[in-house]
XYZ file of C-alpha atoms in Angstrom:
756
model
C -11.993 8.000 24.576
C -9.350 6.171 22.576
C -9.097 2.471 21.966
C -6.246 0.766 23.853
C -5.371 3.852 25.904
C -3.410 1.811 28.456
C -1.194 0.438 25.679
C -0.595 3.962 24.363
C 0.295 5.262 27.827
C 2.693 2.332 28.202
C 4.504 3.376 25.016
C 4.885 6.896 26.399
C 5.905 5.751 29.866
C 8.985 3.917 28.591
C 9.838 6.407 25.862
C 12.058 8.830 27.742
C 14.296 6.154 29.224
C 14.708 4.237 25.976
C 15.189 7.262 23.727
C 17.694 8.838 26.126
C 19.615 5.579 26.150
C 19.465 5.335 22.368
C 20.823 8.858 22.022
C 23.685 7.871 24.313
C 24.374 4.653 22.376
C 24.171 6.283 18.957
C 26.231 9.212 20.162
C 24.297 11.990 18.473
C 20.881 13.672 18.351
C 18.056 11.520 16.976
C 15.468 11.923 14.253
C 11.830 11.189 15.080
C 12.040 7.950 13.113
C 15.001 6.768 15.163
C 13.262 7.620 18.420
C 10.257 5.506 17.491
C 12.364 2.630 16.201
C 14.633 2.486 19.250
C 11.612 2.742 21.552
C 10.135 -0.373 19.938
C 13.076 -2.749 20.038
C 12.033 -6.296 20.849
C 14.870 -6.583 23.353
C 13.818 -3.424 25.196
C 16.378 -0.814 26.208
C 18.864 -0.060 23.385
C 22.366 -1.453 23.806
C 23.874 -0.861 20.347
C 23.648 1.493 17.422
C 22.250 -0.101 14.284
C 23.625 0.501 10.815
C 21.033 1.920 8.471
C 20.306 -0.192 5.426
C 22.331 -3.121 6.746
C 21.361 -4.455 10.174
C 18.275 -6.601 10.563
C 16.506 -5.624 13.762
C 13.695 -7.228 15.774
C 10.870 -4.866 16.709
C 7.743 -5.032 18.860
C 4.917 -3.183 17.055
C 2.053 -1.793 19.111
C -0.787 -2.887 16.867
C -1.862 -4.479 13.552
C -4.461 -3.485 10.961
C -5.772 -5.761 8.195
C -8.158 -5.097 5.311
C -10.614 -7.747 4.168
C -8.794 -8.822 1.015
C -5.473 -9.429 2.783
C -6.960 -10.360 6.160
C -8.316 -13.593 4.741
C -4.916 -15.088 4.062
C -3.377 -13.539 7.174
C -6.042 -15.037 9.419
C -5.982 -18.375 7.625
C -2.275 -18.464 8.444
C -2.806 -17.282 12.035
C -5.277 -20.129 12.572
C -2.337 -22.495 12.024
C -0.085 -20.752 14.550
C -1.505 -22.502 17.610
C -2.545 -19.342 19.491
C -5.858 -18.616 21.208
C -5.727 -14.826 20.917
C -3.864 -12.138 19.028
C -0.929 -10.984 21.128
C -1.274 -7.291 20.217
C -4.329 -5.127 19.441
C -5.493 -6.059 15.948
C -8.342 -4.923 13.715
C -9.961 -6.137 10.482
C -11.618 -3.648 8.120
C -14.021 -4.630 5.308
C -13.361 -2.090 2.568
C -11.907 -3.853 -0.477
C -14.683 -6.252 -1.434
C -17.325 -3.625 -2.174
C -17.728 -2.872 -5.858
C -18.667 0.619 -6.985
C -21.444 0.664 -9.564
C -24.847 2.137 -8.746
C -24.202 4.020 -5.520
C -23.698 3.397 -1.818
C -27.001 1.803 -0.802
C -27.269 -0.597 -3.741
C -23.557 -1.425 -3.868
C -23.261 -2.180 -0.153
C -26.315 -4.430 -0.234
C -24.854 -6.269 -3.224
C -21.472 -6.706 -1.504
C -23.095 -8.057 1.641
C -24.876 -10.582 -0.536
C -22.101 -11.806 -2.821
C -19.320 -11.665 -0.200
C -21.301 -12.672 2.873
C -19.300 -15.888 3.200
C -16.045 -13.930 3.459
C -17.435 -11.243 5.756
C -18.934 -13.887 8.048
C -15.604 -15.733 8.115
C -13.675 -12.585 8.998
C -16.179 -11.591 11.667
C -16.112 -15.033 13.285
C -12.325 -15.339 13.232
C -12.037 -11.830 14.675
C -14.523 -12.695 17.416
C -12.668 -15.914 18.227
C -9.187 -14.425 18.454
C -9.884 -11.087 20.146
C -9.707 -8.925 17.018
C -11.737 -5.761 16.477
C -14.002 -5.976 13.428
C -15.181 -3.080 11.258
C -18.192 -4.022 9.152
C -18.596 -3.398 5.421
C -19.488 0.251 4.961
C -17.654 1.385 8.112
C -14.950 2.961 6.002
C -11.586 2.640 4.320
C -9.074 0.993 6.638
C -6.511 3.794 6.703
C -9.026 6.584 7.291
C -10.638 4.532 10.074
C -7.219 3.857 11.610
C -6.318 7.547 11.504
C -9.611 8.424 13.210
C -9.465 5.730 15.874
C -6.117 4.010 16.387
C -3.128 6.013 15.129
C -1.163 7.855 17.797
C 2.054 9.914 17.812
C 5.187 7.890 18.493
C 3.563 4.506 17.944
C 4.598 1.645 15.689
C 2.037 -0.224 13.636
C 2.177 -2.787 10.874
C -0.632 -3.544 8.485
C -1.386 -5.957 5.672
C -1.789 -3.167 3.144
C 0.930 -1.023 1.628
C -0.928 2.185 2.513
C -0.735 1.441 6.225
C 1.846 4.235 6.013
C -1.075 6.692 6.055
C -0.875 6.700 9.876
C 2.400 8.615 9.611
C 0.143 11.641 9.357
C -0.383 11.223 13.098
C 3.303 10.780 13.844
C 3.518 6.979 13.741
C 5.978 4.652 12.136
C 3.365 2.588 10.310
C 4.570 0.001 7.822
C 2.867 -2.157 5.223
C 3.750 -5.840 5.439
C 2.642 -9.227 4.215
C 0.213 -11.357 6.172
C 2.990 -13.666 7.345
C 4.700 -10.707 9.038
C 1.433 -9.834 10.731
C 1.037 -13.443 11.869
C 4.437 -13.295 13.571
C 3.356 -10.330 15.675
C -0.143 -11.688 16.308
C 1.513 -14.854 17.567
C 3.592 -12.900 20.078
C 6.846 -12.992 18.178
C 9.241 -10.274 17.094
C 8.877 -8.520 13.756
C 12.044 -8.201 11.725
C 12.984 -5.230 9.563
C 16.221 -4.036 8.050
C 17.010 -0.809 9.913
C 15.857 1.837 7.443
C 17.837 4.599 5.865
C 16.471 8.087 6.458
C 15.357 10.663 3.912
C 14.522 14.103 5.223
C 12.115 16.390 3.371
C 12.334 19.994 4.522
C 9.160 21.929 3.775
C 9.390 25.699 3.791
C 6.789 28.274 2.856
C 3.070 27.575 3.068
C 0.425 26.000 0.873
C -2.079 28.388 -0.605
C -4.595 28.739 -3.388
C -4.983 25.647 -5.524
C -1.966 23.840 -4.085
C -2.720 20.999 -1.672
C -0.807 18.466 0.437
C -1.318 15.995 -2.422
C 0.944 18.150 -4.570
C 3.769 17.728 -2.064
C 3.882 13.964 -2.473
C 3.314 14.217 -6.227
C 6.444 16.394 -6.316
C 8.390 14.014 -4.076
C 7.373 11.131 -6.365
C 8.756 13.068 -9.316
C 12.040 13.610 -7.469
C 12.529 10.124 -6.018
C 10.635 8.045 -8.633
C 8.778 4.843 -7.745
C 11.851 3.234 -6.233
C 13.814 6.169 -4.781
C 12.476 5.656 -1.292
C 13.129 1.925 -1.117
C 14.579 0.879 2.220
C 14.100 4.322 3.761
C 11.779 6.203 6.071
C 10.858 9.638 4.763
C 10.596 12.183 7.574
C 8.959 15.539 6.801
C 9.786 18.644 8.826
C 10.040 22.406 8.706
C 7.586 25.306 8.932
C 5.673 24.035 5.914
C 5.038 20.745 7.655
C 3.804 22.423 10.834
C 1.390 24.609 8.865
C -0.346 21.599 7.310
C -3.411 19.775 8.625
C -3.142 16.313 10.142
C -5.170 14.700 7.357
C -3.022 16.548 4.817
C 0.009 14.967 6.423
C -1.760 11.605 6.129
C -2.198 12.164 2.393
C 1.534 12.754 1.984
C 2.489 9.714 4.047
C -0.086 7.552 2.294
C 1.408 8.030 -1.155
C 4.885 7.384 0.183
C 4.094 3.791 -0.762
C 4.366 4.929 -4.381
C 8.029 5.865 -3.964
C 8.850 2.529 -2.329
C 9.438 4.073 1.098
C 9.334 1.841 4.154
C 7.092 4.528 5.628
C 6.803 8.292 6.043
C 6.118 10.363 9.138
C 5.828 13.832 10.663
C 6.705 15.107 14.126
C 3.893 15.689 16.610
C 2.485 19.207 16.417
C -0.612 21.305 17.074
C -2.479 20.006 14.013
C -2.196 16.458 15.332
C -3.403 17.545 18.745
C -6.393 19.275 17.135
C -7.220 16.142 15.162
C -6.936 13.873 18.203
C -9.266 16.065 20.226
C -11.781 16.378 17.378
C -11.916 12.585 17.005
C -12.696 12.045 20.706
C -9.146 11.207 21.754
C -8.322 13.995 24.147
C -6.818 11.351 26.434
C -4.225 10.518 23.762
C -3.462 14.202 23.188
C -3.010 14.782 26.918
C -0.674 11.783 27.190
C 1.290 12.837 24.107
C 1.748 16.372 25.424
C 3.563 14.992 28.473
C 6.312 13.556 26.236
C 6.058 16.088 23.421
C 9.793 16.567 22.943
C 10.192 12.832 22.340
C 7.549 12.824 19.605
C 9.603 14.869 17.172
C 13.266 14.996 16.239
C 15.884 16.573 18.456
C 16.258 20.293 17.566
C 19.774 19.812 16.196
C 18.453 17.397 13.563
C 16.074 19.792 11.882
C 18.548 22.672 12.244
C 21.248 20.749 10.345
C 19.448 17.878 8.585
C 22.276 17.028 6.207
C 24.251 15.718 9.197
C 21.539 13.297 10.278
C 19.692 12.111 7.173
C 21.071 10.025 4.320
C 19.394 12.374 1.847
C 17.679 15.739 2.198
C 15.090 17.170 -0.183
C 13.951 20.796 -0.061
C 10.505 21.902 -1.223
C 9.213 25.455 -0.940
C 5.451 25.155 -0.613
C 4.987 28.791 -1.584
C 6.493 28.013 -4.989
C 4.765 24.652 -5.499
C 1.858 24.565 -7.912
C -0.839 21.943 -8.488
C 0.338 18.828 -10.298
C -1.036 15.914 -12.304
C 0.905 12.644 -12.200
C 0.502 9.971 -14.831
C -0.578 8.146 -16.811
C 0.330 4.545 -15.908
C 2.872 5.453 -13.229
C 2.533 7.688 -10.154
C 5.899 9.430 -10.594
C 5.376 11.020 -14.035
C 4.632 14.573 -12.955
C 3.294 17.560 -14.878
C 1.982 20.965 -13.886
C -1.683 21.567 -14.606
C -2.659 23.343 -17.783
C -0.129 23.970 -20.535
C 2.505 21.360 -19.602
C 0.100 18.445 -19.256
C -1.634 19.602 -22.444
C 1.599 19.586 -24.431
C 2.539 16.157 -23.111
C -0.910 14.818 -23.918
C -0.672 16.057 -27.486
C 2.848 14.674 -27.946
C 1.953 11.277 -26.485
C -1.586 10.972 -27.850
C -3.204 10.948 -24.423
C -6.929 11.689 -24.639
C -7.641 15.305 -23.691
C -11.294 14.697 -22.914
C -11.784 13.538 -19.317
C -14.619 11.059 -18.844
C -14.538 10.683 -15.050
C -13.311 12.472 -11.973
C -13.035 10.341 -8.832
C -12.556 11.720 -5.332
C -11.797 9.576 -2.303
C -9.613 6.533 -1.582
C -7.502 6.112 1.539
C -5.335 8.982 0.261
C -7.867 11.783 -0.011
C -11.218 11.041 1.613
C -11.126 13.171 4.749
C -13.642 15.816 5.741
C -11.143 18.473 4.660
C -10.690 16.850 1.239
C -14.416 16.618 0.610
C -15.056 20.169 1.799
C -12.414 21.680 -0.493
C -13.653 19.706 -3.504
C -17.228 20.653 -2.634
C -16.266 24.332 -2.665
C -15.406 23.927 -6.347
C -18.569 21.955 -7.025
C -20.639 24.688 -5.331
C -19.042 27.302 -7.577
C -20.081 25.291 -10.631
C -23.653 25.403 -9.358
C -23.490 29.091 -8.457
C -21.856 30.138 -11.729
C -24.097 27.996 -13.909
C -21.358 25.691 -15.201
C -22.519 22.279 -16.387
C -20.529 19.137 -15.575
C -18.624 17.837 -18.594
C -17.429 14.606 -16.943
C -18.974 12.133 -14.571
C -18.045 12.412 -10.917
C -17.739 9.756 -8.217
C -17.173 10.214 -4.477
C -15.926 7.636 -1.938
C -16.084 9.048 1.625
C -13.314 7.711 3.848
C -15.429 6.513 6.736
C -18.986 6.452 8.009
C -17.993 9.183 10.432
C -16.764 11.380 7.578
C -19.790 10.508 5.423
C -22.340 11.164 8.154
C -20.723 14.450 9.132
C -20.355 15.583 5.516
C -23.999 14.777 4.846
C -25.072 16.610 7.994
C -23.140 19.672 6.857
C -24.528 19.623 3.309
C -21.266 18.719 1.585
C -22.482 15.536 -0.084
C -25.627 17.272 -1.274
C -23.489 19.708 -3.263
C -21.963 16.831 -5.199
C -25.349 15.202 -5.672
C -26.706 18.396 -7.252
C -24.050 17.885 -9.940
C -25.330 14.303 -10.407
C -22.250 12.803 -8.776
C -22.455 9.213 -7.592
C -21.816 8.839 -3.884
C -20.256 5.409 -3.564
C -19.845 3.318 -0.423
C -17.341 4.276 2.281
C -14.860 1.866 0.708
C -11.943 1.609 -1.693
C -14.049 1.094 -4.817
C -12.351 2.265 -8.027
C -9.014 2.840 -6.279
C -8.500 -0.907 -5.858
C -10.141 -1.905 -9.142
C -13.568 -2.452 -7.599
C -15.382 -0.391 -10.196
C -18.006 -1.901 -12.480
C -17.449 0.731 -15.142
C -17.466 -1.607 -18.156
C -19.112 -4.905 -19.003
C -16.031 -5.793 -21.101
C -13.023 -3.870 -19.704
C -10.408 -5.503 -21.920
C -12.032 -4.145 -25.067
C -13.082 -0.791 -23.640
C -12.121 2.415 -25.454
C -9.156 4.683 -24.933
C -9.962 7.446 -22.458
C -8.649 9.650 -19.662
C -9.775 9.921 -16.045
C -8.521 12.076 -13.168
C -8.633 10.901 -9.569
C -7.359 11.712 -6.097
C -6.149 8.143 -5.553
C -2.565 6.922 -5.144
C -1.952 4.434 -7.958
C -2.618 4.677 -11.657
C -1.120 1.534 -13.171
C -2.726 0.232 -16.352
C -6.093 -1.426 -15.662
C -5.855 -0.470 -11.984
C -9.160 1.367 -11.607
C -11.498 -0.162 -14.165
C -9.727 -3.108 -15.802
C -9.380 -1.183 -19.065
C -5.774 -1.124 -20.346
C -6.698 1.948 -22.413
C -7.717 4.094 -19.461
C -5.176 6.845 -18.873
C -5.431 7.685 -15.178
C -3.972 10.890 -13.753
C -3.485 11.547 -10.040
C -4.314 14.946 -8.546
C -5.662 16.634 -5.442
C -9.414 16.465 -4.768
C -9.919 20.122 -5.690
C -8.019 19.829 -8.981
C -9.873 16.599 -9.717
C -13.190 18.379 -9.173
C -12.218 21.327 -11.370
C -10.955 19.181 -14.244
C -13.996 16.910 -14.043
C -16.279 19.938 -14.302
C -14.291 21.338 -17.231
C -13.973 17.933 -18.886
C -10.485 18.640 -20.207
C -7.156 17.256 -19.041
C -5.371 20.512 -19.911
C -7.734 22.741 -17.935
C -5.976 25.163 -15.594
C -8.436 26.505 -13.019
C -6.041 29.299 -12.077
C -6.074 30.884 -15.549
C -8.706 29.285 -17.790
C -12.281 30.415 -18.243
C -15.378 28.286 -18.753
C -18.561 29.080 -20.632
C -21.624 28.729 -18.449
C -25.185 27.862 -19.456
C -25.882 31.511 -20.255
C -22.928 31.752 -22.614
C -20.938 33.824 -20.128
C -17.247 33.432 -19.377
C -16.636 32.489 -15.749
C -13.657 31.407 -13.674
C -13.274 29.379 -10.513
C -12.189 31.100 -7.338
C -9.622 29.412 -5.149
C -10.921 26.391 -3.205
C -11.857 26.761 0.435
C -12.577 24.206 3.105
C -12.396 23.196 6.729
C -9.506 21.416 8.378
C -12.047 19.907 10.774
C -15.851 20.092 10.831
C -16.944 23.366 12.519
C -19.703 21.517 14.392
C -17.516 18.536 15.231
C -17.653 14.971 13.965
C -20.821 12.965 14.392
C -21.876 9.411 13.574
C -24.796 7.165 14.526
C -23.224 3.766 13.817
C -19.506 3.686 13.108
C -19.652 0.002 12.132
C -17.382 -1.399 14.854
C -17.929 -4.788 16.491
C -15.848 -5.579 19.570
C -14.736 -9.203 20.027
C -15.849 -11.361 22.918
C -13.506 -11.432 25.899
C -13.292 -15.215 25.579
C -13.808 -16.465 22.049
C -12.847 -20.071 22.700
C -16.396 -21.263 21.997
C -16.660 -19.461 18.646
C -16.702 -21.825 15.683
C -14.991 -20.813 12.456
C -16.367 -22.774 9.545
C -14.972 -23.038 6.042
C -17.006 -25.153 3.633
C -14.956 -27.772 1.793
C -16.609 -26.851 -1.513
C -16.211 -23.092 -1.027
C -14.909 -21.110 -3.991
C -13.964 -18.167 -1.779
C -12.200 -19.725 1.201
C -9.754 -22.600 1.584
C -7.946 -23.780 4.684
C -4.203 -23.781 4.182
C -1.839 -26.728 4.074
C 1.807 -26.146 5.054
C 4.303 -25.680 2.230
C 6.933 -28.362 1.809
C 10.528 -27.059 1.880
C 11.942 -26.397 -1.577
C 15.235 -27.883 -0.455
C 18.887 -27.233 -1.133
C 19.037 -29.078 -4.428
C 17.500 -27.249 -7.375
C 18.492 -28.713 -10.713
C 16.738 -28.889 -14.039
C 14.498 -25.955 -13.151
C 12.668 -24.437 -16.116
C 12.078 -20.780 -16.961
C 8.423 -19.945 -16.362
C 8.559 -16.349 -17.532
C 11.091 -13.614 -18.089
C 9.113 -10.496 -17.217
C 9.839 -7.401 -19.260
C 9.783 -3.943 -17.701
C 7.465 -2.938 -14.864
C 6.095 -5.949 -12.996
C 4.023 -4.839 -10.029
C 1.962 -6.899 -7.633
C -0.958 -6.003 -9.909
C 0.828 -7.866 -12.702
C 1.645 -10.829 -10.450
C -1.728 -11.073 -8.695
C -4.373 -8.790 -10.102
C -7.062 -7.231 -7.936
C -10.425 -6.230 -9.385
C -12.619 -9.305 -9.981
C -9.902 -11.552 -8.544
C -10.371 -10.059 -5.079
C -13.194 -12.524 -4.508
C -10.655 -15.374 -4.388
C -8.219 -13.798 -1.920
C -9.106 -16.447 0.686
C -8.775 -19.417 -1.703
C -5.166 -19.985 -2.685
C -5.840 -22.590 -5.360
C -8.435 -20.481 -7.152
C -6.596 -17.179 -7.011
C -3.453 -18.925 -8.246
C -5.183 -18.928 -11.633
C -4.267 -15.251 -12.034
C -0.564 -15.735 -11.262
C 1.593 -13.462 -13.442
C -1.112 -13.115 -16.084
C -0.354 -9.397 -16.289
C 3.418 -9.765 -16.668
C 4.823 -9.013 -20.121
C 6.779 -11.932 -21.602
C 10.145 -10.530 -22.697
C 10.297 -12.932 -25.659
C 7.049 -12.023 -27.386
C 5.877 -8.858 -25.587
C 2.577 -10.535 -24.773
C 0.842 -11.117 -21.458
C -0.208 -14.526 -20.178
C 1.442 -16.292 -23.114
C 4.573 -18.299 -22.317
C 6.305 -21.308 -23.803
C 5.747 -24.701 -22.215
C 9.148 -26.369 -22.456
C 7.559 -29.784 -22.048
C 5.382 -29.461 -25.158
C 6.891 -26.573 -27.100
C 3.453 -24.948 -27.172
C 2.383 -21.613 -25.714
C -0.208 -21.135 -23.017
C -1.287 -19.057 -20.050
C 1.258 -18.681 -17.265
C -0.782 -20.487 -14.558
C -1.697 -23.323 -16.921
C 1.890 -23.894 -18.002
C 3.090 -23.696 -14.397
C 0.507 -26.256 -13.264
C 1.874 -28.695 -15.856
C 5.383 -28.204 -14.499
C 4.088 -28.739 -10.969
C 2.288 -31.932 -11.980
C 5.579 -33.264 -13.335
C 7.502 -32.231 -10.206
C 9.579 -29.685 -12.113
C 10.703 -26.560 -10.277
C 10.620 -23.249 -12.111
C 12.279 -19.836 -12.102
C 10.767 -16.394 -12.641
C 13.052 -13.655 -13.958
C 12.266 -9.956 -13.615
C 13.471 -6.407 -14.097
C 13.944 -3.503 -11.649
C 11.709 -2.869 -8.618
C 9.971 -6.192 -9.140
C 6.862 -6.475 -6.970
C 6.226 -2.779 -6.407
C 2.704 -1.802 -5.421
C 0.264 -3.249 -2.936
C 1.674 -5.378 -0.154
C -0.325 -8.406 -1.205
C 1.498 -11.533 -0.171
C -0.564 -13.428 -2.726
C 2.056 -12.283 -5.222
C 4.476 -14.507 -3.287
C 2.122 -17.254 -2.086
C 0.661 -18.008 -5.509
C 3.943 -18.736 -7.302
C 5.038 -20.689 -4.211
C 1.832 -22.749 -4.249
C 2.249 -23.481 -7.964
C 5.845 -24.650 -7.608
C 8.047 -21.666 -8.446
C 11.309 -22.085 -6.548
C 13.105 -18.802 -7.169
C 12.530 -15.275 -8.399
C 15.648 -13.657 -9.863
C 15.480 -9.953 -10.705
C 17.529 -6.809 -11.109
C 16.012 -5.346 -7.929
C 13.041 -5.901 -5.602
C 10.458 -3.735 -3.948
C 11.014 -4.164 -0.200
C 7.710 -5.718 0.842
C 7.668 -8.234 -1.975
C 11.204 -9.431 -1.267
C 10.226 -10.022 2.359
C 7.045 -11.823 1.327
C 9.037 -14.238 -0.843
C 11.325 -14.986 2.077
C 8.381 -15.547 4.421
C 6.901 -18.131 2.069
C 10.118 -20.136 1.914
C 11.154 -19.091 -1.606
C 14.388 -17.764 -3.045
C 14.292 -14.046 -3.807
C 17.554 -13.274 -5.593
C 19.121 -10.442 -7.583
C 21.589 -10.573 -10.452
C 25.097 -9.725 -9.265
C 25.538 -8.201 -12.717
C 22.312 -6.665 -13.998
C 23.332 -7.389 -17.583
C 23.008 -11.118 -16.828
C 19.269 -10.566 -17.234
C 20.019 -10.437 -20.966
C 21.580 -13.917 -20.876
C 18.276 -15.574 -20.038
C 16.743 -17.325 -23.046
C 13.282 -18.762 -23.532
C 14.226 -22.458 -23.328
C 16.693 -22.182 -20.454
C 17.158 -24.698 -17.674
C 18.720 -23.714 -14.336
C 20.977 -25.511 -11.871
C 21.982 -24.063 -8.516
C 25.543 -25.217 -7.935
C 26.072 -24.304 -4.278
C 22.654 -23.947 -2.668
C 23.715 -26.555 -0.121
C 26.030 -23.852 1.263
C 23.284 -21.192 1.479
C 24.532 -18.674 4.059
C 24.271 -14.977 4.914
C 26.424 -12.585 2.861
C 27.428 -15.348 0.468
C 26.575 -15.244 -3.221
C 24.966 -18.217 -4.922
C 26.172 -19.677 -8.196
C 23.695 -20.393 -10.951
C 24.308 -22.465 -14.056
C 22.151 -21.530 -17.032
C 21.844 -24.260 -19.640
C 20.625 -23.047 -23.021
C 18.698 -25.074 -25.585
C 21.786 -25.506 -27.788
C 23.727 -27.034 -24.898
C 25.830 -23.956 -24.204
C 26.082 -22.721 -20.640
C 26.535 -19.536 -18.677
C 27.533 -19.507 -15.026
C 26.540 -16.405 -13.106
C 26.462 -15.125 -9.551
C 23.279 -14.034 -7.806
C 23.000 -12.000 -4.624
C 20.622 -12.328 -1.713
C 19.872 -10.491 1.533
C 18.890 -13.501 3.672
C 20.113 -13.549 7.254
C 20.286 -16.795 9.217
C 16.751 -16.509 10.563
C 15.417 -16.064 7.038
C 17.461 -19.004 5.811
C 15.816 -20.983 8.607
C 12.434 -19.974 7.130
C 13.576 -21.277 3.775
C 14.801 -24.551 5.210
C 11.536 -25.031 7.146
C 9.429 -24.341 4.057
C 8.037 -21.018 5.326
C 8.181 -18.697 8.311
C 4.807 -20.027 9.423
C 6.121 -23.578 9.483
C 8.846 -22.432 11.848
C 6.329 -20.626 14.092
C 4.280 -23.804 14.395
C 7.365 -25.800 15.332
C 8.355 -23.232 17.956
C 4.847 -23.015 19.427
C 4.630 -26.802 19.645
C 7.911 -27.139 21.518
C-alpha cells in the first residue's frame, strides 16, 4: 500500500473539475504539464490563463523530498519558521554523505561513524516535525521516491536538482533550494514562473544497444546545458509508450542537465506495471479512474506544434548509443569511431580506468540486469576485465532483489566493487585518490548525469564520459573509450576473437521485488517532546542567525571575482569532502567560489584584495571585506549557477557579505536561491558590458532605492584610473521577491508573518 494514499486520492478527486475549468479558461486543449500545474494552483480552481515564461504563479505542491546534504540547511531554516509540523508530506533521505572506497559494508559503517552527528540531527528533526526518515543505506533519494512516493499527476518539490526523476511516473517534480522547501513545509505557497513547454516526440522503438539514456544524451546535444531553462520538457509518442517506467525516469532525471524546470511523461501501461510491482496497486487503481487527465488532450499530441513552444523529433529506431563528455554533459558522440577520432584530436586518454554504474539516473533493477547481461557474457566468453568496475544500487529494495536474483554476483565474479546504496562517485563521494589535485590524466565512463571537472573523484584531469549502463559495462570490459560493442571484437583468454551479443534484461524482476529492511523510520505522531541538539562547538552543524537586509544603498562595493566561462554550483560550493560541512554555514563558506576561474589571471581561488593589493583565496579576501563592512559584487558569464540545486551556492556568498551577483544569464534554480536569501541576482542589459568590468573596479547602485518590478537598475562602475562607465542591469524580481530582499531573506519574512 502506498504512503499518503488519501492525499493522492484527494489530488485525483479535484482533478477533473480543475482541469476542465482550466481548459475553458485557456481556451484550448491542454498538455499534461498544464493539467498538473493548473490542478495545483494555490488559489484552487483556475480563473485565468497564465502566460508562459512571464507570469509568476503560486502553487501548492503535494510533497517534499530532501537529501541529507541539502536537508541540513533546509531543516535548520525550517526550525526558525515557528511551525510544529511540516504542512505537507516530507521525507529526508541519507544518501550523499556515504563515501565510496572499500565496498558497501565497510563504507556504510564508516559513514555512520564519521557522520553520526549529522544523521542523528536529521533523524531527530524529522521525528520532531513529522517527517519520514530514510536511514543511510536505504537508497538514493530519487530511486526511493520513484519506488515509494511518486504518482502520476502529482506535484513535488525537492532540495536536489534531480528531483525531476519522478517525472518518469508522470509527476511534475521540480528541484528547488531549501528556502523554497521551507515555504511549503511552513504551509505557504510555492512560487514559480509559469514554465514554457518543450515537446519531444518519440517515434520508433529502442532496440539492441540503444537505451533510454541515449534519448536524453541526444536531447542534451540538441538543447545544450541551457536550452531547457525555464521550460518543462514533455515526452510523448509511440516511442515514449514503449519505454519502461524506470527508463522514463532516467530521461527525466538528466533533464536537469539541460536546465529544464522538469520533464515528464503521460501516464501509461508501463507506469501502471511499475506501481503494481512496487506494492502500490491502490495508486494504480486510483489513477486509472482519471486516466484521461493524466496525459495530454489528444489534440495536443496530434498537432504538437500548436501547443508547445518548441517541438523536437527523435526516431528511436534510428538512434544509436552515445557517449557524452568530457567535462560537460551536452558534448555528444556516437560510440566507436566518432568518439575515437575526437579523443585523438583532443588528446583525451583512450584507455578507460573505471566504469561506474548506478547513481539516481541509472540504478534500477532494469539497469543492473541489462549491464549484468554484458558482464555475464564476459564471463561466458572468457574475456578479462580491462578496467575496474563499480556498482551503486539505487535502493535497498533494488539491491536485495538483485542479489536474490544473482545479478550482483555476476558483477562480483568480475571483481567489481559493490558500493553502498548511495550516490557515491556521482556526487564526488569517491575516495579514489589520496591526492586528487595531483592525480594523473585519465578517462572513466559512467552511467551518471554530470561529468564536470573534478565532479566524481576530485581530479581535474579525469575525463568523465556519460553513457548507458550497458555501454558503460562493455567499455569497462574492453578498457578502451573507442570500443564499439556492435562491431568490435575482443580477444579472450584463449586468444580467440569474440563479440558481445546485444544486452538483455528485465523491465521488472520476474519474481517481484523483495526487501527485508527498506530503511524507513516513520516519525512520531506528536514530536513536541523530541529534543534537537546542536553542540555549540560542532564543526558539522551550526544553528542559523537571520541575515540582515542588504539595504537600498550600495555604494563603494568592490569586485570580489569576475568568473570566466562555466561557473556551476560545483565551482561556487564544491561537494566531495566539503559535503561534511553542509550543516555549518561558517565552515562551508570557506569553499565559496574556490573553483571559479578568475577572468584576470585564469586561475582558481586567486583574486586581488583591493584593500592590500595582494592576491589570496576568494573566501579569505571576502572575509577581509566583510570585516571592514565593505559590500562586494560577483560577476559571471552565461548560465551561472547551473548544476545541483544547492542553495549553499547562494547562502555562502550572502553569509560572507556579497551583495549582488551580476551575470550574462542564470540557471533557474540558482537565480531563485539568490532571491530567497535576500541578495541581488542581476543580468547585464547588454552582455558586452561584462567586458567593461576591470579587476580594481568599485560599484555604485544609483537607483536601488527605486527597486521595482520590470524596472532596470542603473550601475556606476568606477575604474582604478577614475574613469566611469554607467550601465543598465536587468532583474526578474516581482514585488513579493523584492519584499524578500527588503526583509533580508524570504525566511525572515516567513517568521514575521508567522509571528503576526
